[in-house]
PDB file of C-alpha atoms in Angstrom:
ATOM      1  CA  MET J 130       0.000   0.000   0.000  1.00 40.00           C
ATOM      2  CA  ALA J 131       2.958   2.373   0.522  1.00 45.00           C
ATOM      3  CA  ARG J 132       3.496   4.863  -2.251  1.00 52.00           C
ATOM      4  CA  ALA J 133       6.921   4.594  -3.846  1.00 55.00           C
ATOM      5  CA  GLY J 134       9.262   7.502  -3.275  1.00 78.00           C
ATOM      6  CA  LEU J 135       7.763   8.684  -0.013  1.00 89.00           C
ATOM      7  CA  THR J 136      10.221  11.002   1.736  1.00 93.00           C
ATOM      8  CA  PRO J 137       9.994  13.587   4.511  1.00 94.00           C
ATOM      9  CA  ALA J 138       9.936  16.329   1.857  1.00 94.00           C
ATOM     10  CA  ARG J 139       7.111  14.577  -0.023  1.00 94.00           C
ATOM     11  CA  VAL J 140       5.091  14.280   3.186  1.00 95.00           C
ATOM     12  CA  ILE J 141       5.442  18.021   3.825  1.00 96.00           C
ATOM     13  CA  ASP J 142       4.639  18.802   0.164  1.00 96.00           C
ATOM     14  CA  GLU J 143       1.346  16.953   0.503  1.00 95.00           C
ATOM     15  CA  ALA J 144       0.660  18.365   3.960  1.00 96.00           C
ATOM     16  CA  GLN J 145       0.950  21.957   2.783  1.00 96.00           C
ATOM     17  CA  VAL J 146      -1.468  21.283  -0.088  1.00 96.00           C
ATOM     18  CA  ALA J 147      -3.838  19.653   2.414  1.00 96.00           C
ATOM     19  CA  VAL J 148      -3.584  22.645   4.747  1.00 96.00           C
ATOM     20  CA  ASP J 149      -4.601  24.974   1.918  1.00 96.00           C
ATOM     21  CA  GLU J 150      -7.543  22.744   0.999  1.00 95.00           C
ATOM     22  CA  LEU J 151      -8.731  21.714   4.469  1.00 93.00           C
ATOM     23  CA  GLY J 152      -7.393  24.342   6.861  1.00 92.00           C
ATOM     24  CA  VAL J 153      -4.703  24.069   9.513  1.00 92.00           C
ATOM     25  CA  ASP J 154      -6.974  22.672  12.203  1.00 92.00           C
ATOM     26  CA  ALA J 155      -8.347  19.949   9.908  1.00 93.00           C
ATOM     27  CA  LEU J 156      -4.915  18.531   9.126  1.00 95.00           C
ATOM     28  CA  SER J 157      -4.481  15.151  10.788  1.00 95.00           C
ATOM     29  CA  LEU J 158      -2.059  12.299  10.341  1.00 95.00           C
ATOM     30  CA  THR J 159      -4.957  10.110   9.234  1.00 94.00           C
ATOM     31  CA  ALA J 160      -5.965  12.563   6.510  1.00 94.00           C
ATOM     32  CA  LEU J 161      -2.354  12.958   5.457  1.00 95.00           C
ATOM     33  CA  ALA J 162      -1.748   9.201   5.319  1.00 94.00           C
ATOM     34  CA  THR J 163      -4.884   8.735   3.228  1.00 94.00           C
ATOM     35  CA  ARG J 164      -3.760  11.416   0.774  1.00 93.00           C
ATOM     36  CA  LEU J 165      -0.363   9.742   0.472  1.00 94.00           C
ATOM     37  CA  GLY J 166      -1.793   6.237   0.116  1.00 93.00           C
ATOM     38  CA  VAL J 167      -0.111   4.857   3.239  1.00 94.00           C
ATOM     39  CA  ARG J 168      -1.090   3.887   6.754  1.00 93.00           C
ATOM     40  CA  VAL J 169      -0.457   6.267   9.650  1.00 93.00           C
ATOM     41  CA  PRO J 170       2.366   4.126  11.141  1.00 92.00           C
ATOM     42  CA  SER J 171       4.214   4.428   7.822  1.00 90.00           C
ATOM     43  CA  LEU J 172       4.274   8.219   8.206  1.00 92.00           C
ATOM     44  CA  TYR J 173       6.392   7.884  11.334  1.00 90.00           C
ATOM     45  CA  LYS J 174       9.259   6.634   9.183  1.00 91.00           C
ATOM     46  CA  HIS J 175       9.355  10.124   7.683  1.00 93.00           C
ATOM     47  CA  ILE J 176       8.031  12.521  10.341  1.00 94.00           C
ATOM     48  CA  GLU J 177       8.136  12.845  14.125  1.00 93.00           C
ATOM     49  CA  SER J 178       4.611  14.092  14.808  1.00 94.00           C
ATOM     50  CA  LEU J 179       1.737  16.201  13.570  1.00 94.00           C
ATOM     51  CA  ASP J 180       3.264  19.181  15.398  1.00 93.00           C
ATOM     52  CA  ALA J 181       6.520  18.631  13.501  1.00 94.00           C
ATOM     53  CA  VAL J 182       4.580  18.588  10.221  1.00 96.00           C
ATOM     54  CA  ARG J 183       2.821  21.840  11.124  1.00 94.00           C
ATOM     55  CA  GLN J 184       6.155  23.398  12.101  1.00 94.00           C
ATOM     56  CA  ALA J 185       7.728  22.366   8.789  1.00 96.00           C
ATOM     57  CA  ILE J 186       4.772  23.783   6.867  1.00 97.00           C
ATOM     58  CA  SER J 187       5.091  27.045   8.781  1.00 96.00           C
ATOM     59  CA  VAL J 188       8.803  27.412   8.046  1.00 96.00           C
ATOM     60  CA  ARG J 189       8.339  26.635   4.353  1.00 97.00           C
ATOM     61  CA  ALA J 190       5.399  29.016   4.133  1.00 97.00           C
ATOM     62  CA  LYS J 191       7.312  31.844   5.809  1.00 97.00           C
ATOM     63  CA  VAL J 192      10.221  31.372   3.394  1.00 97.00           C
ATOM     64  CA  ASP J 193       7.943  31.344   0.343  1.00 97.00           C
ATOM     65  CA  PHE J 194       5.937  34.306   1.653  1.00 97.00           C
ATOM     66  CA  ALA J 195       9.081  36.356   2.339  1.00 96.00           C
ATOM     67  CA  ASP J 196      10.513  35.512  -1.077  1.00 97.00           C
ATOM     68  CA  THR J 197       7.247  36.542  -2.730  1.00 97.00           C
ATOM     69  CA  LEU J 198       7.236  39.886  -0.906  1.00 97.00           C
ATOM     70  CA  ALA J 199      10.924  40.450  -1.715  1.00 96.00           C
ATOM     71  CA  ARG J 200      10.374  39.807  -5.438  1.00 97.00           C
ATOM     72  CA  ALA J 201       7.491  42.276  -5.417  1.00 97.00           C
ATOM     73  CA  ALA J 202       9.646  44.984  -3.814  1.00 95.00           C
ATOM     74  CA  VAL J 203      12.679  44.666  -6.115  1.00 95.00           C
ATOM     75  CA  GLY J 204      13.457  47.917  -7.901  1.00 94.00           C
ATOM     76  CA  ARG J 205      10.673  49.843  -6.194  1.00 94.00           C
ATOM     77  CA  ALA J 206      10.576  52.454  -3.453  1.00 92.00           C
ATOM     78  CA  GLY J 207       8.063  54.408  -1.403  1.00 91.00           C
ATOM     79  CA  GLY J 208       4.415  54.071  -2.371  1.00 93.00           C
ATOM     80  CA  ASP J 209       5.235  51.957  -5.421  1.00 95.00           C
ATOM     81  CA  ALA J 210       7.045  49.387  -3.238  1.00 95.00           C
ATOM     82  CA  LEU J 211       4.260  49.500  -0.660  1.00 96.00           C
ATOM     83  CA  LEU J 212       1.563  48.828  -3.258  1.00 96.00           C
ATOM     84  CA  ALA J 213       3.549  46.005  -4.872  1.00 97.00           C
ATOM     85  CA  VAL J 214       4.253  44.314  -1.544  1.00 97.00           C
ATOM     86  CA  CYS J 215       0.666  44.697  -0.333  1.00 97.00           C
ATOM     87  CA  ASN J 216      -0.689  43.224  -3.574  1.00 97.00           C
ATOM     88  CA  ALA J 217       1.783  40.343  -3.313  1.00 98.00           C
ATOM     89  CA  TYR J 218       0.722  39.782   0.309  1.00 97.00           C
ATOM     90  CA  ARG J 219      -2.961  39.690  -0.616  1.00 97.00           C
ATOM     91  CA  ASP J 220      -2.425  37.431  -3.634  1.00 98.00           C
ATOM     92  CA  TRP J 221      -0.220  34.971  -1.735  1.00 98.00           C
ATOM     93  CA  ALA J 222      -2.578  34.797   1.236  1.00 97.00           C
ATOM     94  CA  GLY J 223      -5.551  34.239  -1.076  1.00 96.00           C
ATOM     95  CA  THR J 224      -3.794  31.527  -3.053  1.00 97.00           C
ATOM     96  CA  HIS J 225      -2.421  29.737   0.024  1.00 97.00           C
ATOM     97  CA  PRO J 226      -5.017  30.255   2.780  1.00 96.00           C
ATOM     98  CA  GLY J 227      -3.873  27.441   5.064  1.00 96.00           C
ATOM     99  CA  ARG J 228      -0.192  28.167   4.639  1.00 97.00           C
ATOM    100  CA  TYR J 229      -0.913  31.843   5.239  1.00 97.00           C
ATOM    101  CA  GLN J 230      -2.398  30.960   8.623  1.00 95.00           C
ATOM    102  CA  THR J 231       0.844  29.205   9.546  1.00 95.00           C
ATOM    103  CA  THR J 232       2.858  32.357   8.805  1.00 95.00           C
ATOM    104  CA  LEU J 233       1.057  34.114  11.647  1.00 92.00           C
ATOM    105  CA  ARG J 234       2.761  31.915  14.234  1.00 85.00           C
ATOM    106  CA  ALA J 235       5.616  33.538  16.097  1.00 88.00           C
ATOM    107  CA  ALA J 236       8.935  31.888  15.399  1.00 92.00           C
ATOM    108  CA  ASN J 237       9.692  28.818  17.478  1.00 91.00           C
ATOM    109  CA  PRO J 238      12.696  29.907  19.583  1.00 93.00           C
ATOM    110  CA  GLY J 239      14.152  26.405  19.330  1.00 92.00           C
ATOM    111  CA  ASP J 240      14.065  26.326  15.520  1.00 94.00           C
ATOM    112  CA  PRO J 241      16.809  28.390  13.807  1.00 96.00           C
ATOM    113  CA  ALA J 242      15.186  27.897  10.383  1.00 95.00           C
ATOM    114  CA  ASP J 243      11.903  29.302  11.704  1.00 95.00           C
ATOM    115  CA  ILE J 244      13.661  32.281  13.273  1.00 95.00           C
ATOM    116  CA  ALA J 245      15.503  33.028  10.020  1.00 95.00           C
ATOM    117  CA  ALA J 246      12.328  32.693   7.939  1.00 94.00           C
ATOM    118  CA  SER J 247      10.357  34.967  10.269  1.00 92.00           C
ATOM    119  CA  GLU J 248      13.132  37.560  10.274  1.00 93.00           C
ATOM    120  CA  ARG J 249      13.316  37.506   6.464  1.00 93.00           C
ATOM    121  CA  ALA J 250       9.690  38.556   6.042  1.00 88.00           C
ATOM    122  CA  ALA J 251      10.139  41.328   8.611  1.00 90.00           C
ATOM    123  CA  GLU J 252      13.296  42.527   6.832  1.00 93.00           C
ATOM    124  CA  VAL J 253      11.426  42.923   3.558  1.00 93.00           C
ATOM    125  CA  ILE J 254       8.773  45.059   5.226  1.00 93.00           C
ATOM    126  CA  PHE J 255      11.420  47.060   7.100  1.00 92.00           C
ATOM    127  CA  GLU J 256      13.206  47.772   3.792  1.00 92.00           C
ATOM    128  CA  VAL J 257       9.989  49.022   2.217  1.00 93.00           C
ATOM    129  CA  LEU J 258       9.275  51.215   5.248  1.00 92.00           C
ATOM    130  CA  ALA J 259      12.824  52.583   5.256  1.00 90.00           C
ATOM    131  CA  GLY J 260      11.849  54.251   1.977  1.00 90.00           C
ATOM    132  CA  TYR J 261       9.563  56.474   4.027  1.00 92.00           C
ATOM    133  CA  GLY J 262      12.493  57.687   6.127  1.00 90.00           C
ATOM    134  CA  LEU J 263      11.372  55.830   9.241  1.00 90.00           C
ATOM    135  CA  ASP J 264      13.875  54.915  11.933  1.00 87.00           C
ATOM    136  CA  GLU J 265      13.790  51.472  13.558  1.00 84.00           C
ATOM    137  CA  PRO J 266      11.242  52.145  16.331  1.00 87.00           C
ATOM    138  CA  GLN J 267       8.984  53.864  13.794  1.00 90.00           C
ATOM    139  CA  ARG J 268       9.357  50.926  11.388  1.00 90.00           C
ATOM    140  CA  VAL J 269       8.253  48.537  14.146  1.00 91.00           C
ATOM    141  CA  ASP J 270       5.126  50.602  14.792  1.00 91.00           C
ATOM    142  CA  ALA J 271       4.449  50.972  11.070  1.00 94.00           C
ATOM    143  CA  THR J 272       5.001  47.230  10.488  1.00 93.00           C
ATOM    144  CA  ARG J 273       2.393  46.452  13.116  1.00 93.00           C
ATOM    145  CA  LEU J 274      -0.083  48.795  11.437  1.00 94.00           C
ATOM    146  CA  LEU J 275       0.660  47.371   7.996  1.00 95.00           C
ATOM    147  CA  ARG J 276       0.392  43.778   9.164  1.00 94.00           C
ATOM    148  CA  ALA J 277      -2.854  44.415  11.061  1.00 95.00           C
ATOM    149  CA  THR J 278      -4.387  46.169   8.052  1.00 97.00           C
ATOM    150  CA  LEU J 279      -3.382  43.515   5.543  1.00 97.00           C
ATOM    151  CA  HIS J 280      -4.256  40.584   7.788  1.00 96.00           C
ATOM    152  CA  GLY J 281      -7.635  42.081   8.599  1.00 96.00           C
ATOM    153  CA  PHE J 282      -8.395  42.726   4.947  1.00 96.00           C
ATOM    154  CA  VAL J 283      -7.333  39.317   3.616  1.00 96.00           C
ATOM    155  CA  SER J 284      -8.990  37.458   6.497  1.00 95.00           C
ATOM    156  CA  LEU J 285     -12.316  39.201   5.959  1.00 95.00           C
ATOM    157  CA  GLU J 286     -12.022  38.672   2.219  1.00 94.00           C
ATOM    158  CA  ALA J 287     -11.315  34.947   2.671  1.00 92.00           C
ATOM    159  CA  ALA J 288     -14.306  34.627   5.002  1.00 90.00           C
ATOM    160  CA  GLY J 289     -16.625  36.246   2.446  1.00 91.00           C
ATOM    161  CA  GLY J 290     -16.991  39.324   4.600  1.00 92.00           C
ATOM    162  CA  TYR J 291     -17.209  41.858   1.773  1.00 90.00           C
ATOM    163  CA  LEU J 292     -20.710  41.689   0.356  1.00 88.00           C
ATOM    164  CA  LEU J 293     -21.443  45.376  -0.172  1.00 87.00           C
ATOM    165  CA  PRO J 294     -21.754  46.392  -3.835  1.00 86.00           C
ATOM    166  CA  VAL J 295     -18.473  48.359  -4.015  1.00 85.00           C
ATOM    167  CA  ASP J 296     -15.584  46.628  -5.803  1.00 92.00           C
ATOM    168  CA  VAL J 297     -13.266  44.945  -3.265  1.00 94.00           C
ATOM    169  CA  ASP J 298     -10.147  45.709  -5.323  1.00 95.00           C
ATOM    170  CA  ARG J 299     -11.077  49.393  -5.217  1.00 95.00           C
ATOM    171  CA  SER J 300     -11.417  49.229  -1.443  1.00 95.00           C
ATOM    172  CA  PHE J 301      -8.052  47.482  -1.142  1.00 96.00           C
ATOM    173  CA  ASP J 302      -6.342  50.098  -3.325  1.00 95.00           C
ATOM    174  CA  ARG J 303      -7.847  52.872  -1.227  1.00 96.00           C
ATOM    175  CA  ALA J 304      -6.685  51.202   1.990  1.00 96.00           C
ATOM    176  CA  ILE J 305      -3.127  51.010   0.639  1.00 96.00           C
ATOM    177  CA  ALA J 306      -3.303  54.642  -0.529  1.00 96.00           C
ATOM    178  CA  ALA J 307      -4.376  55.627   3.001  1.00 96.00           C
ATOM    179  CA  LEU J 308      -1.448  53.652   4.448  1.00 96.00           C
ATOM    180  CA  ASP J 309       0.897  55.390   2.015  1.00 95.00           C
ATOM    181  CA  ARG J 310      -0.320  58.806   3.180  1.00 94.00           C
ATOM    182  CA  ALA J 311      -0.042  57.789   6.830  1.00 93.00           C
ATOM    183  CA  LEU J 312       3.483  56.455   6.345  1.00 94.00           C
ATOM    184  CA  ALA J 313       4.575  59.554   4.432  1.00 92.00           C
ATOM    185  CA  GLY J 314       3.738  61.661   7.495  1.00 89.00           C
ATOM    186  CA  TRP J 315       4.764  59.085  10.089  1.00 83.00           C
ATOM    187  CA  SER J 316       8.177  60.460  11.023  1.00 71.00           C
ATOM    188  CA  GLY J 317       6.612  63.716  12.271  1.00 62.00           C
ATOM    189  CA  GLY J 318       5.197  61.783  15.206  1.00 59.00           C
ATOM    190  CA  VAL J 319       1.613  62.469  16.142  1.00 55.00           C
ATOM    191  CA  GLU J 320       0.552  61.798  19.708  1.00 59.00           C
ATOM    192  CA  LEU J 321      -3.073  61.214  20.550  1.00 49.00           C
ATOM    193  CA  PRO J 322      -4.508  63.036  23.559  1.00 56.00           C
ATOM    194  CA  GLY J 323      -4.345  60.726  26.531  1.00 62.00           C
ATOM    195  CA  GLY J 324      -2.162  58.308  24.552  1.00 56.00           C
ATOM    196  CA  ARG J 325       0.358  56.015  26.189  1.00 55.00           C
TER     197      ARG J 325
END
């Protein structure tokens, strides 16, 4: 019953496809074994556990996500880089919904590959934000705003949350234009009354 050529890499390849189709929480060793045409005990020749599979998916997804964002940013600066990276973010998250969910996990402190992959995605965003003249603390704040905006948008879009009759692409473009304006004035530092 075992499928010829089964390797740890092949198991993770199939698992990441399954995560996109079924969702992270629906991934099980039973479902994975069925997809691969083997029995669950046979998987243990190639993987340690379901948690190890999820961790491997997360690392791969973070690497692919960071590479996608980096390719989008090449040769661009300021608002042009921001728009390209935001579009790449939205497209990648929409194409790989399960894998996208795994990129939200904080890096596992015991996994150097996960730390490096997580840092790579942050570096791409930091480089884009540096084009706005932001120093490091400002880039951290701006990264949090950017991430919250993009995650909120793509999550609502994936859940079918945009049913009003205005074009969703138009709304996305306007959100990015608003971020661009906010980032352009960010270094001036605006404090809210009663702010922390």
